[in-house]
PDB file of N, CA and C in Angstrom:
ATOM      1  N   UNK A1398      80.938 111.398  76.659  1.00 51.00           N
ATOM      2  CA  UNK A1398      80.279 112.051  75.562  1.00 51.00           C
ATOM      3  C   UNK A1398      81.185 112.283  74.390  1.00 51.00           C
ATOM      4  N   UNK A1399      80.939 111.716  73.290  1.00 54.00           N
ATOM      5  CA  UNK A1399      81.774 111.923  72.260  1.00 54.00           C
ATOM      6  C   UNK A1399      80.827 112.810  71.272  1.00 54.00           C
ATOM      7  N   UNK A1400      81.446 114.022  70.732  1.00 55.00           N
ATOM      8  CA  UNK A1400      80.720 115.029  69.949  1.00 55.00           C
ATOM      9  C   UNK A1400      81.368 114.999  68.546  1.00 55.00           C
ATOM     10  N   UNK A1401      80.659 114.432  67.417  1.00 59.00           N
ATOM     11  CA  UNK A1401      81.102 114.451  66.008  1.00 59.00           C
ATOM     12  C   UNK A1401      80.795 115.774  65.407  1.00 59.00           C
ATOM     13  N   UNK A1402      81.772 116.169  64.608  1.00 60.00           N
ATOM     14  CA  UNK A1402      81.513 117.259  63.758  1.00 60.00           C
ATOM     15  C   UNK A1402      81.471 116.678  62.389  1.00 60.00           C
ATOM     16  N   UNK A1403      80.405 116.219  61.861  1.00 60.00           N
ATOM     17  CA  UNK A1403      80.396 115.833  60.287  1.00 60.00           C
ATOM     18  C   UNK A1403      79.451 116.757  59.733  1.00 60.00           C
ATOM     19  N   UNK A1404      79.976 117.415  58.566  1.00 58.00           N
ATOM     20  CA  UNK A1404      79.243 118.221  57.849  1.00 58.00           C
ATOM     21  C   UNK A1404      79.243 117.696  56.380  1.00 58.00           C
ATOM     22  N   UNK A1405      78.128 117.862  55.814  1.00 63.00           N
ATOM     23  CA  UNK A1405      77.988 117.503  54.321  1.00 63.00           C
ATOM     24  C   UNK A1405      78.350 118.679  53.304  1.00 63.00           C
ATOM     25  N   UNK A1406      79.201 118.450  52.655  1.00 58.00           N
ATOM     26  CA  UNK A1406      79.612 119.490  51.582  1.00 58.00           C
ATOM     27  C   UNK A1406      78.900 119.198  50.259  1.00 58.00           C
ATOM     28  N   UNK A1407      78.336 120.310  49.627  1.00 64.00           N
ATOM     29  CA  UNK A1407      77.756 120.005  48.161  1.00 64.00           C
ATOM     30  C   UNK A1407      78.661 120.555  47.249  1.00 64.00           C
ATOM     31  N   UNK A1408      78.752 120.297  46.103  1.00 63.00           N
ATOM     32  CA  UNK A1408      79.180 121.031  44.774  1.00 63.00           C
ATOM     33  C   UNK A1408      78.919 122.232  44.732  1.00 63.00           C
ATOM     34  N   UNK A1409      79.960 123.329  44.453  1.00 61.00           N
ATOM     35  CA  UNK A1409      79.641 124.666  44.274  1.00 61.00           C
ATOM     36  C   UNK A1409      78.875 125.304  45.434  1.00 61.00           C
ATOM     37  N   UNK A1410      79.046 124.791  46.747  1.00 58.00           N
ATOM     38  CA  UNK A1410      78.524 125.289  47.758  1.00 58.00           C
ATOM     39  C   UNK A1410      79.472 126.405  48.199  1.00 58.00           C
ATOM     40  N   UNK A1411      79.130 126.915  49.474  1.00 59.00           N
ATOM     41  CA  UNK A1411      80.236 127.916  50.039  1.00 59.00           C
ATOM     42  C   UNK A1411      81.401 127.420  50.569  1.00 59.00           C
ATOM     43  N   UNK A1412      82.229 128.272  50.454  1.00 58.00           N
ATOM     44  CA  UNK A1412      83.631 127.687  50.952  1.00 58.00           C
ATOM     45  C   UNK A1412      83.869 127.827  52.524  1.00 58.00           C
ATOM     46  N   UNK A1413      82.975 128.375  53.065  1.00 59.00           N
ATOM     47  CA  UNK A1413      83.051 128.545  54.707  1.00 59.00           C
ATOM     48  C   UNK A1413      82.988 127.101  55.320  1.00 59.00           C
ATOM     49  N   UNK A1414      83.955 127.111  55.850  1.00 55.00           N
ATOM     50  CA  UNK A1414      84.008 125.652  56.810  1.00 55.00           C
ATOM     51  C   UNK A1414      83.642 125.828  58.345  1.00 55.00           C
ATOM     52  N   UNK A1415      82.557 125.629  58.854  1.00 59.00           N
ATOM     53  CA  UNK A1415      82.259 125.962  60.158  1.00 59.00           C
ATOM     54  C   UNK A1415      82.822 124.945  61.390  1.00 59.00           C
ATOM     55  N   UNK A1416      84.099 125.272  61.785  1.00 64.00           N
ATOM     56  CA  UNK A1416      84.707 124.330  62.553  1.00 64.00           C
ATOM     57  C   UNK A1416      84.897 125.131  63.923  1.00 64.00           C
ATOM     58  N   UNK A1417      84.329 126.110  64.167  1.00 71.00           N
ATOM     59  CA  UNK A1417      84.635 126.868  65.452  1.00 71.00           C
ATOM     60  C   UNK A1417      83.819 126.087  66.468  1.00 71.00           C
ATOM     61  N   UNK A1418      82.925 125.524  66.578  1.00 74.00           N
ATOM     62  CA  UNK A1418      82.252 124.713  67.505  1.00 74.00           C
ATOM     63  C   UNK A1418      83.121 123.578  67.991  1.00 74.00           C
ATOM     64  N   UNK A1419      83.459 122.805  66.725  1.00 76.00           N
ATOM     65  CA  UNK A1419      84.359 121.571  67.102  1.00 76.00           C
ATOM     66  C   UNK A1419      85.480 121.953  67.920  1.00 76.00           C
ATOM     67  N   UNK A1420      86.203 123.191  67.428  1.00 79.00           N
ATOM     68  CA  UNK A1420      87.336 123.449  67.863  1.00 79.00           C
ATOM     69  C   UNK A1420      87.148 123.782  69.328  1.00 79.00           C
ATOM     70  N   UNK A1421      86.150 124.526  69.589  1.00 78.00           N
ATOM     71  CA  UNK A1421      85.997 124.827  70.961  1.00 78.00           C
ATOM     72  C   UNK A1421      85.671 123.627  71.712  1.00 78.00           C
ATOM     73  N   UNK A1422      84.883 122.667  71.237  1.00 83.00           N
ATOM     74  CA  UNK A1422      84.499 121.418  72.051  1.00 83.00           C
ATOM     75  C   UNK A1422      85.899 120.654  72.490  1.00 83.00           C
ATOM     76  N   UNK A1423      86.705 120.496  71.331  1.00 84.00           N
ATOM     77  CA  UNK A1423      87.972 119.738  71.492  1.00 84.00           C
ATOM     78  C   UNK A1423      88.969 120.677  72.394  1.00 84.00           C
ATOM     79  N   UNK A1424      88.982 122.070  72.453  1.00 82.00           N
ATOM     80  CA  UNK A1424      89.951 122.625  73.411  1.00 82.00           C
ATOM     81  C   UNK A1424      89.144 122.493  74.883  1.00 82.00           C
ATOM     82  N   UNK A1425      88.085 122.566  75.006  1.00 87.00           N
ATOM     83  CA  UNK A1425      87.472 122.425  76.420  1.00 87.00           C
ATOM     84  C   UNK A1425      87.818 120.876  76.871  1.00 87.00           C
ATOM     85  N   UNK A1426      87.676 119.867  75.832  1.00 90.00           N
ATOM     86  CA  UNK A1426      87.840 118.471  76.233  1.00 90.00           C
ATOM     87  C   UNK A1426      89.401 118.194  76.627  1.00 90.00           C
ATOM     88  N   UNK A1427      90.100 118.754  75.930  1.00 91.00           N
ATOM     89  CA  UNK A1427      91.634 118.739  76.386  1.00 91.00           C
ATOM     90  C   UNK A1427      92.101 119.420  77.559  1.00 91.00           C
ATOM     91  N   UNK A1428      91.468 120.682  77.675  1.00 91.00           N
ATOM     92  CA  UNK A1428      91.668 121.268  78.922  1.00 91.00           C
ATOM     93  C   UNK A1428      91.256 120.454  80.134  1.00 91.00           C
ATOM     94  N   UNK A1429      90.040 119.959  80.096  1.00 93.00           N
ATOM     95  CA  UNK A1429      89.542 119.194  81.245  1.00 93.00           C
ATOM     96  C   UNK A1429      90.238 117.845  81.600  1.00 93.00           C
ATOM     97  N   UNK A1430      90.936 117.333  80.467  1.00 94.00           N
ATOM     98  CA  UNK A1430      91.792 116.245  80.396  1.00 94.00           C
ATOM     99  C   UNK A1430      93.181 116.815  81.051  1.00 94.00           C
ATOM    100  N   UNK A1431      93.728 117.708  80.612  1.00 93.00           N
ATOM    101  CA  UNK A1431      94.844 118.376  81.150  1.00 93.00           C
ATOM    102  C   UNK A1431      94.742 118.429  82.794  1.00 93.00           C
ATOM    103  N   UNK A1432      93.616 119.124  83.310  1.00 94.00           N
ATOM    104  CA  UNK A1432      93.447 119.433  84.496  1.00 94.00           C
ATOM    105  C   UNK A1432      93.354 118.049  85.410  1.00 94.00           C
ATOM    106  N   UNK A1433      92.762 117.148  84.787  1.00 94.00           N
ATOM    107  CA  UNK A1433      92.560 115.749  85.456  1.00 94.00           C
ATOM    108  C   UNK A1433      93.697 115.270  85.655  1.00 94.00           C
ATOM    109  N   UNK A1434      94.938 115.316  84.577  1.00 95.00           N
ATOM    110  CA  UNK A1434      96.268 114.661  84.830  1.00 95.00           C
ATOM    111  C   UNK A1434      96.964 115.526  86.016  1.00 95.00           C
ATOM    112  N   UNK A1435      96.740 116.871  85.967  1.00 94.00           N
ATOM    113  CA  UNK A1435      97.339 117.385  86.717  1.00 94.00           C
ATOM    114  C   UNK A1435      97.070 117.161  88.252  1.00 94.00           C
ATOM    115  N   UNK A1436      95.661 116.746  88.540  1.00 95.00           N
ATOM    116  CA  UNK A1436      95.329 116.288  89.537  1.00 95.00           C
ATOM    117  C   UNK A1436      95.724 115.149  90.047  1.00 95.00           C
ATOM    118  N   UNK A1437      95.769 114.215  89.172  1.00 95.00           N
ATOM    119  CA  UNK A1437      96.273 112.757  89.394  1.00 95.00           C
ATOM    120  C   UNK A1437      97.924 112.897  89.791  1.00 95.00           C
ATOM    121  N   UNK A1438      98.753 113.665  89.073  1.00 95.00           N
ATOM    122  CA  UNK A1438      99.957 114.106  89.527  1.00 95.00           C
ATOM    123  C   UNK A1438     100.228 114.509  90.916  1.00 95.00           C
ATOM    124  N   UNK A1439      99.257 115.613  91.305  1.00 95.00           N
ATOM    125  CA  UNK A1439      99.518 116.097  92.618  1.00 95.00           C
ATOM    126  C   UNK A1439      99.045 114.986  93.584  1.00 95.00           C
ATOM    127  N   UNK A1440      98.044 114.126  93.290  1.00 96.00           N
ATOM    128  CA  UNK A1440      97.730 113.325  94.310  1.00 96.00           C
ATOM    129  C   UNK A1440      98.636 112.259  94.517  1.00 96.00           C
ATOM    130  N   UNK A1441      99.290 111.898  93.582  1.00 94.00           N
ATOM    131  CA  UNK A1441     100.327 110.744  93.442  1.00 94.00           C
ATOM    132  C   UNK A1441     101.596 111.223  94.300  1.00 94.00           C
ATOM    133  N   UNK A1442     101.939 112.588  94.105  1.00 95.00           N
ATOM    134  CA  UNK A1442     103.030 113.098  94.763  1.00 95.00           C
ATOM    135  C   UNK A1442     102.757 113.322  96.162  1.00 95.00           C
ATOM    136  N   UNK A1443     101.617 113.761  96.566  1.00 95.00           N
ATOM    137  CA  UNK A1443     101.185 113.668  98.045  1.00 95.00           C
ATOM    138  C   UNK A1443     101.144 112.277  98.745  1.00 95.00           C
ATOM    139  N   UNK A1444     100.862 111.246  98.091  1.00 95.00           N
ATOM    140  CA  UNK A1444     100.827 109.890  98.362  1.00 95.00           C
ATOM    141  C   UNK A1444     102.234 109.610  98.714  1.00 95.00           C
ATOM    142  N   UNK A1445     103.109 109.837  97.636  1.00 94.00           N
ATOM    143  CA  UNK A1445     104.484 109.420  97.821  1.00 94.00           C
ATOM    144  C   UNK A1445     105.009 110.164  99.095  1.00 94.00           C
ATOM    145  N   UNK A1446     104.806 111.506  99.330  1.00 94.00           N
ATOM    146  CA  UNK A1446     105.368 112.252 100.533  1.00 94.00           C
ATOM    147  C   UNK A1446     104.907 111.631 101.638  1.00 94.00           C
ATOM    148  N   UNK A1447     103.644 111.147 101.639  1.00 94.00           N
ATOM    149  CA  UNK A1447     102.937 110.298 103.016  1.00 94.00           C
ATOM    150  C   UNK A1447     103.871 109.090 103.184  1.00 94.00           C
ATOM    151  N   UNK A1448     104.149 108.400 102.159  1.00 93.00           N
ATOM    152  CA  UNK A1448     104.913 107.005 102.158  1.00 93.00           C
ATOM    153  C   UNK A1448     106.309 107.300 102.910  1.00 93.00           C
ATOM    154  N   UNK A1449     106.892 108.403 102.335  1.00 92.00           N
ATOM    155  CA  UNK A1449     108.153 108.735 102.773  1.00 92.00           C
ATOM    156  C   UNK A1449     108.189 109.027 104.271  1.00 92.00           C
ATOM    157  N   UNK A1450     107.330 109.942 104.957  1.00 91.00           N
ATOM    158  CA  UNK A1450     107.247 110.392 106.183  1.00 91.00           C
ATOM    159  C   UNK A1450     106.892 108.942 106.974  1.00 91.00           C
ATOM    160  N   UNK A1451     105.869 108.082 106.515  1.00 92.00           N
ATOM    161  CA  UNK A1451     105.691 107.091 107.404  1.00 92.00           C
ATOM    162  C   UNK A1451     106.873 106.125 107.390  1.00 92.00           C
ATOM    163  N   UNK A1452     107.729 106.112 106.298  1.00 86.00           N
ATOM    164  CA  UNK A1452     108.764 105.153 106.442  1.00 86.00           C
ATOM    165  C   UNK A1452     109.897 105.809 107.416  1.00 86.00           C
ATOM    166  N   UNK A1453     110.073 106.919 107.524  1.00 88.00           N
ATOM    167  CA  UNK A1453     110.965 107.677 108.666  1.00 88.00           C
ATOM    168  C   UNK A1453     110.321 107.434 110.037  1.00 88.00           C
ATOM    169  N   UNK A1454     109.128 107.774 110.161  1.00 90.00           N
ATOM    170  CA  UNK A1454     108.494 107.363 111.165  1.00 90.00           C
ATOM    171  C   UNK A1454     108.614 106.084 112.082  1.00 90.00           C
ATOM    172  N   UNK A1455     108.480 104.948 111.057  1.00 87.00           N
ATOM    173  CA  UNK A1455     108.592 103.798 111.396  1.00 87.00           C
ATOM    174  C   UNK A1455     110.045 103.328 111.401  1.00 87.00           C
ATOM    175  N   UNK A1456     111.022 103.957 111.047  1.00 85.00           N
ATOM    176  CA  UNK A1456     112.423 103.739 111.221  1.00 85.00           C
ATOM    177  C   UNK A1456     112.808 104.351 112.641  1.00 85.00           C
ATOM    178  N   UNK A1457     112.134 105.519 113.059  1.00 87.00           N
ATOM    179  CA  UNK A1457     112.416 105.943 114.266  1.00 87.00           C
ATOM    180  C   UNK A1457     111.695 104.924 115.477  1.00 87.00           C
ATOM    181  N   UNK A1458     110.711 104.644 115.155  1.00 87.00           N
ATOM    182  CA  UNK A1458     110.070 103.728 116.107  1.00 87.00           C
ATOM    183  C   UNK A1458     110.783 102.324 116.477  1.00 87.00           C
ATOM    184  N   UNK A1459     111.588 101.951 115.343  1.00 81.00           N
ATOM    185  CA  UNK A1459     112.295 100.754 115.347  1.00 81.00           C
ATOM    186  C   UNK A1459     113.559 101.158 116.201  1.00 81.00           C
ATOM    187  N   UNK A1460     114.374 102.248 116.022  1.00 84.00           N
ATOM    188  CA  UNK A1460     115.398 102.400 116.964  1.00 84.00           C
ATOM    189  C   UNK A1460     114.982 102.787 118.372  1.00 84.00           C
ATOM    190  N   UNK A1461     113.836 103.272 118.598  1.00 87.00           N
ATOM    191  CA  UNK A1461     113.417 103.450 120.134  1.00 87.00           C
ATOM    192  C   UNK A1461     112.906 102.014 120.594  1.00 87.00           C
ATOM    193  N   UNK A1462     112.455 101.124 119.827  1.00 83.00           N
ATOM    194  CA  UNK A1462     112.331  99.545 120.295  1.00 83.00           C
ATOM    195  C   UNK A1462     113.675  99.114 120.676  1.00 83.00           C
ATOM    196  N   UNK A1463     114.545  99.112 120.040  1.00 80.00           N
ATOM    197  CA  UNK A1463     115.963  98.729 120.180  1.00 80.00           C
ATOM    198  C   UNK A1463     116.733  99.373 121.268  1.00 80.00           C
ATOM    199  N   UNK A1464     116.452 100.698 121.500  1.00 84.00           N
ATOM    200  CA  UNK A1464     117.001 101.365 122.709  1.00 84.00           C
ATOM    201  C   UNK A1464     116.350 100.765 123.923  1.00 84.00           C
ATOM    202  N   UNK A1465     115.124 100.755 123.848  1.00 85.00           N
ATOM    203  CA  UNK A1465     114.246 100.000 124.995  1.00 85.00           C
ATOM    204  C   UNK A1465     114.843  98.600 125.510  1.00 85.00           C
ATOM    205  N   UNK A1466     115.067  97.808 124.459  1.00 81.00           N
ATOM    206  CA  UNK A1466     115.654  96.526 124.581  1.00 81.00           C
ATOM    207  C   UNK A1466     116.993  96.572 125.454  1.00 81.00           C
ATOM    208  N   UNK A1467     117.811  97.554 125.024  1.00 81.00           N
ATOM    209  CA  UNK A1467     119.315  97.806 125.606  1.00 81.00           C
ATOM    210  C   UNK A1467     118.904  98.167 126.994  1.00 81.00           C
ATOM    211  N   UNK A1468     117.878  99.160 127.177  1.00 84.00           N
ATOM    212  CA  UNK A1468     117.710  99.650 128.508  1.00 84.00           C
ATOM    213  C   UNK A1468     117.142  98.305 129.422  1.00 84.00           C
ATOM    214  N   UNK A1469     116.492  97.519 128.949  1.00 83.00           N
ATOM    215  CA  UNK A1469     115.855  96.554 129.560  1.00 83.00           C
ATOM    216  C   UNK A1469     116.965  95.517 129.980  1.00 83.00           C
ATOM    217  N   UNK A1470     118.093  95.542 129.191  1.00 81.00           N
ATOM    218  CA  UNK A1470     119.004  94.465 129.462  1.00 81.00           C
ATOM    219  C   UNK A1470     119.180  93.513 128.680  1.00 81.00           C
ATOM    220  N   UNK A1471     118.474  93.424 127.352  1.00 79.00           N
ATOM    221  CA  UNK A1471     118.481  92.328 126.645  1.00 79.00           C
ATOM    222  C   UNK A1471     119.984  92.347 125.944  1.00 79.00           C
ATOM    223  N   UNK A1472     120.691  91.116 125.770  1.00 82.00           N
ATOM    224  CA  UNK A1472     122.039  91.051 125.319  1.00 82.00           C
ATOM    225  C   UNK A1472     121.943  91.470 123.637  1.00 82.00           C
ATOM    226  N   UNK A1473     123.023  91.745 123.240  1.00 81.00           N
ATOM    227  CA  UNK A1473     123.277  92.123 122.010  1.00 81.00           C
ATOM    228  C   UNK A1473     123.180  90.946 121.238  1.00 81.00           C
ATOM    229  N   UNK A1474     123.129  89.770 121.443  1.00 85.00           N
ATOM    230  CA  UNK A1474     122.915  88.447 120.664  1.00 85.00           C
ATOM    231  C   UNK A1474     121.289  88.336 120.427  1.00 85.00           C
ATOM    232  N   UNK A1475     120.588  88.639 121.520  1.00 84.00           N
ATOM    233  CA  UNK A1475     118.917  88.591 121.547  1.00 84.00           C
ATOM    234  C   UNK A1475     118.667  89.475 120.420  1.00 84.00           C
ATOM    235  N   UNK A1476     119.191  90.733 120.318  1.00 81.00           N
ATOM    236  CA  UNK A1476     118.731  91.839 119.605  1.00 81.00           C
ATOM    237  C   UNK A1476     119.062  91.546 118.133  1.00 81.00           C
ATOM    238  N   UNK A1477     120.287  91.005 118.036  1.00 85.00           N
ATOM    239  CA  UNK A1477     120.631  90.468 116.656  1.00 85.00           C
ATOM    240  C   UNK A1477     119.903  89.285 116.126  1.00 85.00           C
ATOM    241  N   UNK A1478     119.479  88.369 116.803  1.00 88.00           N
ATOM    242  CA  UNK A1478     118.454  87.284 116.647  1.00 88.00           C
ATOM    243  C   UNK A1478     116.895  87.946 116.132  1.00 88.00           C
ATOM    244  N   UNK A1479     116.554  88.842 116.769  1.00 85.00           N
ATOM    245  CA  UNK A1479     115.462  89.611 116.590  1.00 85.00           C
ATOM    246  C   UNK A1479     115.551  90.334 115.048  1.00 85.00           C
ATOM    247  N   UNK A1480     116.572  90.972 114.875  1.00 85.00           N
ATOM    248  CA  UNK A1480     116.724  91.625 113.706  1.00 85.00           C
ATOM    249  C   UNK A1480     116.826  90.602 112.621  1.00 85.00           C
ATOM    250  N   UNK A1481     117.641  89.475 112.736  1.00 91.00           N
ATOM    251  CA  UNK A1481     117.564  88.504 111.793  1.00 91.00           C
ATOM    252  C   UNK A1481     116.299  87.820 111.427  1.00 91.00           C
ATOM    253  N   UNK A1482     115.532  87.656 112.374  1.00 92.00           N
ATOM    254  CA  UNK A1482     114.208  87.199 112.084  1.00 92.00           C
ATOM    255  C   UNK A1482     113.339  88.183 111.509  1.00 92.00           C
ATOM    256  N   UNK A1483     113.666  89.494 111.608  1.00 88.00           N
ATOM    257  CA  UNK A1483     112.788  90.485 110.944  1.00 88.00           C
ATOM    258  C   UNK A1483     113.101  90.298 109.518  1.00 88.00           C
ATOM    259  N   UNK A1484     114.424  90.134 109.391  1.00 91.00           N
ATOM    260  CA  UNK A1484     114.922  90.180 107.775  1.00 91.00           C
ATOM    261  C   UNK A1484     114.301  88.911 107.017  1.00 91.00           C
ATOM    262  N   UNK A1485     114.377  87.896 107.962  1.00 95.00           N
ATOM    263  CA  UNK A1485     113.940  86.607 107.456  1.00 95.00           C
ATOM    264  C   UNK A1485     112.384  86.750 107.100  1.00 95.00           C
ATOM    265  N   UNK A1486     111.606  87.409 107.962  1.00 95.00           N
ATOM    266  CA  UNK A1486     110.165  87.414 107.735  1.00 95.00           C
ATOM    267  C   UNK A1486     109.923  88.417 106.620  1.00 95.00           C
ATOM    268  N   UNK A1487     110.810  89.326 106.399  1.00 93.00           N
ATOM    269  CA  UNK A1487     110.471  90.305 104.993  1.00 93.00           C
ATOM    270  C   UNK A1487     110.975  89.619 103.839  1.00 93.00           C
ATOM    271  N   UNK A1488     111.739  88.715 103.932  1.00 96.00           N
ATOM    272  CA  UNK A1488     112.080  87.824 102.476  1.00 96.00           C
ATOM    273  C   UNK A1488     110.873  86.762 102.394  1.00 96.00           C
ATOM    274  N   UNK A1489     110.274  86.432 103.403  1.00 97.00           N
ATOM    275  CA  UNK A1489     109.127  85.395 103.106  1.00 97.00           C
ATOM    276  C   UNK A1489     108.078  86.186 102.767  1.00 97.00           C
ATOM    277  N   UNK A1490     107.897  87.339 103.155  1.00 96.00           N
ATOM    278  CA  UNK A1490     106.669  88.142 102.780  1.00 96.00           C
ATOM    279  C   UNK A1490     106.643  88.471 101.406  1.00 96.00           C
ATOM    280  N   UNK A1491     108.066  88.980 100.842  1.00 97.00           N
ATOM    281  CA  UNK A1491     108.289  89.262  99.315  1.00 97.00           C
ATOM    282  C   UNK A1491     108.207  88.015  98.517  1.00 97.00           C
ATOM    283  N   UNK A1492     108.596  87.048  98.992  1.00 98.00           N
ATOM    284  CA  UNK A1492     108.461  85.738  98.125  1.00 98.00           C
ATOM    285  C   UNK A1492     106.946  85.260  97.931  1.00 98.00           C
ATOM    286  N   UNK A1493     106.322  85.369  98.952  1.00 97.00           N
ATOM    287  CA  UNK A1493     104.974  85.205  99.102  1.00 97.00           C
ATOM    288  C   UNK A1493     104.110  86.096  98.197  1.00 97.00           C
ATOM    289  N   UNK A1494     104.458  87.391  98.097  1.00 97.00           N
ATOM    290  CA  UNK A1494     103.797  88.184  97.194  1.00 97.00           C
ATOM    291  C   UNK A1494     103.966  88.074  95.913  1.00 97.00           C
ATOM    292  N   UNK A1495     105.325  87.746  95.587  1.00 98.00           N
ATOM    293  CA  UNK A1495     105.710  87.372  93.995  1.00 98.00           C
ATOM    294  C   UNK A1495     105.108  85.975  93.737  1.00 98.00           C
ATOM    295  N   UNK A1496     104.750  85.118  94.711  1.00 98.00           N
ATOM    296  CA  UNK A1496     104.197  83.823  94.401  1.00 98.00           C
ATOM    297  C   UNK A1496     102.488  84.270  94.027  1.00 98.00           C
ATOM    298  N   UNK A1497     102.047  85.103  95.006  1.00 97.00           N
ATOM    299  CA  UNK A1497     100.737  85.294  94.807  1.00 97.00           C
ATOM    300  C   UNK A1497     100.636  86.086  93.359  1.00 97.00           C
ATOM    301  N   UNK A1498     101.310  87.067  93.121  1.00 97.00           N
ATOM    302  CA  UNK A1498     101.101  87.699  91.729  1.00 97.00           C
ATOM    303  C   UNK A1498     101.251  86.973  90.472  1.00 97.00           C
ATOM    304  N   UNK A1499     102.334  85.951  90.646  1.00 97.00           N
ATOM    305  CA  UNK A1499     102.466  85.256  89.610  1.00 97.00           C
ATOM    306  C   UNK A1499     101.418  83.942  89.584  1.00 97.00           C
ATOM    307  N   UNK A1500     100.674  83.458  90.566  1.00 97.00           N
ATOM    308  CA  UNK A1500      99.830  82.555  90.538  1.00 97.00           C
ATOM    309  C   UNK A1500      98.368  83.373  89.888  1.00 97.00           C
ATOM    310  N   UNK A1501      98.272  84.689  90.290  1.00 96.00           N
ATOM    311  CA  UNK A1501      97.014  85.216  89.841  1.00 96.00           C
ATOM    312  C   UNK A1501      97.086  85.796  88.409  1.00 96.00           C
ATOM    313  N   UNK A1502      98.511  85.886  87.716  1.00 95.00           N
ATOM    314  CA  UNK A1502      98.750  85.939  86.265  1.00 95.00           C
ATOM    315  C   UNK A1502      98.383  84.878  85.327  1.00 95.00           C
ATOM    316  N   UNK A1503      98.725  83.628  86.096  1.00 95.00           N
ATOM    317  CA  UNK A1503      98.386  82.238  85.377  1.00 95.00           C
ATOM    318  C   UNK A1503      96.755  82.118  85.506  1.00 95.00           C
ATOM    319  N   UNK A1504      96.199  82.290  86.701  1.00 95.00           N
ATOM    320  CA  UNK A1504      94.830  82.211  86.900  1.00 95.00           C
ATOM    321  C   UNK A1504      94.092  83.018  85.777  1.00 95.00           C
ATOM    322  N   UNK A1505      94.387  84.296  85.579  1.00 92.00           N
ATOM    323  CA  UNK A1505      94.057  85.214  84.582  1.00 92.00           C
ATOM    324  C   UNK A1505      94.183  84.684  83.356  1.00 92.00           C
ATOM    325  N   UNK A1506      95.176  84.092  82.868  1.00 92.00           N
ATOM    326  CA  UNK A1506      95.445  83.694  81.396  1.00 92.00           C
ATOM    327  C   UNK A1506      94.435  82.474  81.388  1.00 92.00           C
ATOM    328  N   UNK A1507      94.488  81.642  82.369  1.00 91.00           N
ATOM    329  CA  UNK A1507      93.494  80.318  82.332  1.00 91.00           C
ATOM    330  C   UNK A1507      92.089  80.789  82.136  1.00 91.00           C
ATOM    331  N   UNK A1508      91.664  81.890  82.966  1.00 90.00           N
ATOM    332  CA  UNK A1508      90.344  82.100  82.806  1.00 90.00           C
ATOM    333  C   UNK A1508      89.881  82.682  81.601  1.00 90.00           C
ATOM    334  N   UNK A1509      90.973  83.696  80.880  1.00 88.00           N
ATOM    335  CA  UNK A1509      90.552  84.326  79.444  1.00 88.00           C
ATOM    336  C   UNK A1509      90.730  83.262  78.445  1.00 88.00           C
ATOM    337  N   UNK A1510      91.363  82.145  78.710  1.00 81.00           N
ATOM    338  CA  UNK A1510      91.571  81.416  77.470  1.00 81.00           C
ATOM    339  C   UNK A1510      90.368  80.192  77.464  1.00 81.00           C
TER     340      UNK A1510
END
C-alpha cells in the first residue's frame, strides 16, 4: 500500500505545510519494516544454531558407528576404506550440485533471451 502525500499550493496561500499525516505514515511504515527485518534476523540465527547442533549430533553418530565397527572386529583397513568412500561420495555430491547450479543458470539465461 503506497500512500502519496501530494498537496497543491497556490500563490499567496497560507504557509502552513500539513505533513504530519505523511510523517506518521512513513514512521509507521519504517517501524514495521524494522520489526520485519529483526524477525528475519532472529529466524536466521535460530536456523543457524539448529544447523550447528545437528552437525555436532551427526559427528557424534559418526564416531559411535566407527566405535561399533571396532567393537565388531572390523579391521582398520576396512574402516579407512569406508572413510575414503564417504569422502569420495561427498566430492561427487558437491560436483553434482555445482553442475546443477551452472546448468540451471544457463537454462535461465536461455529461457530469458
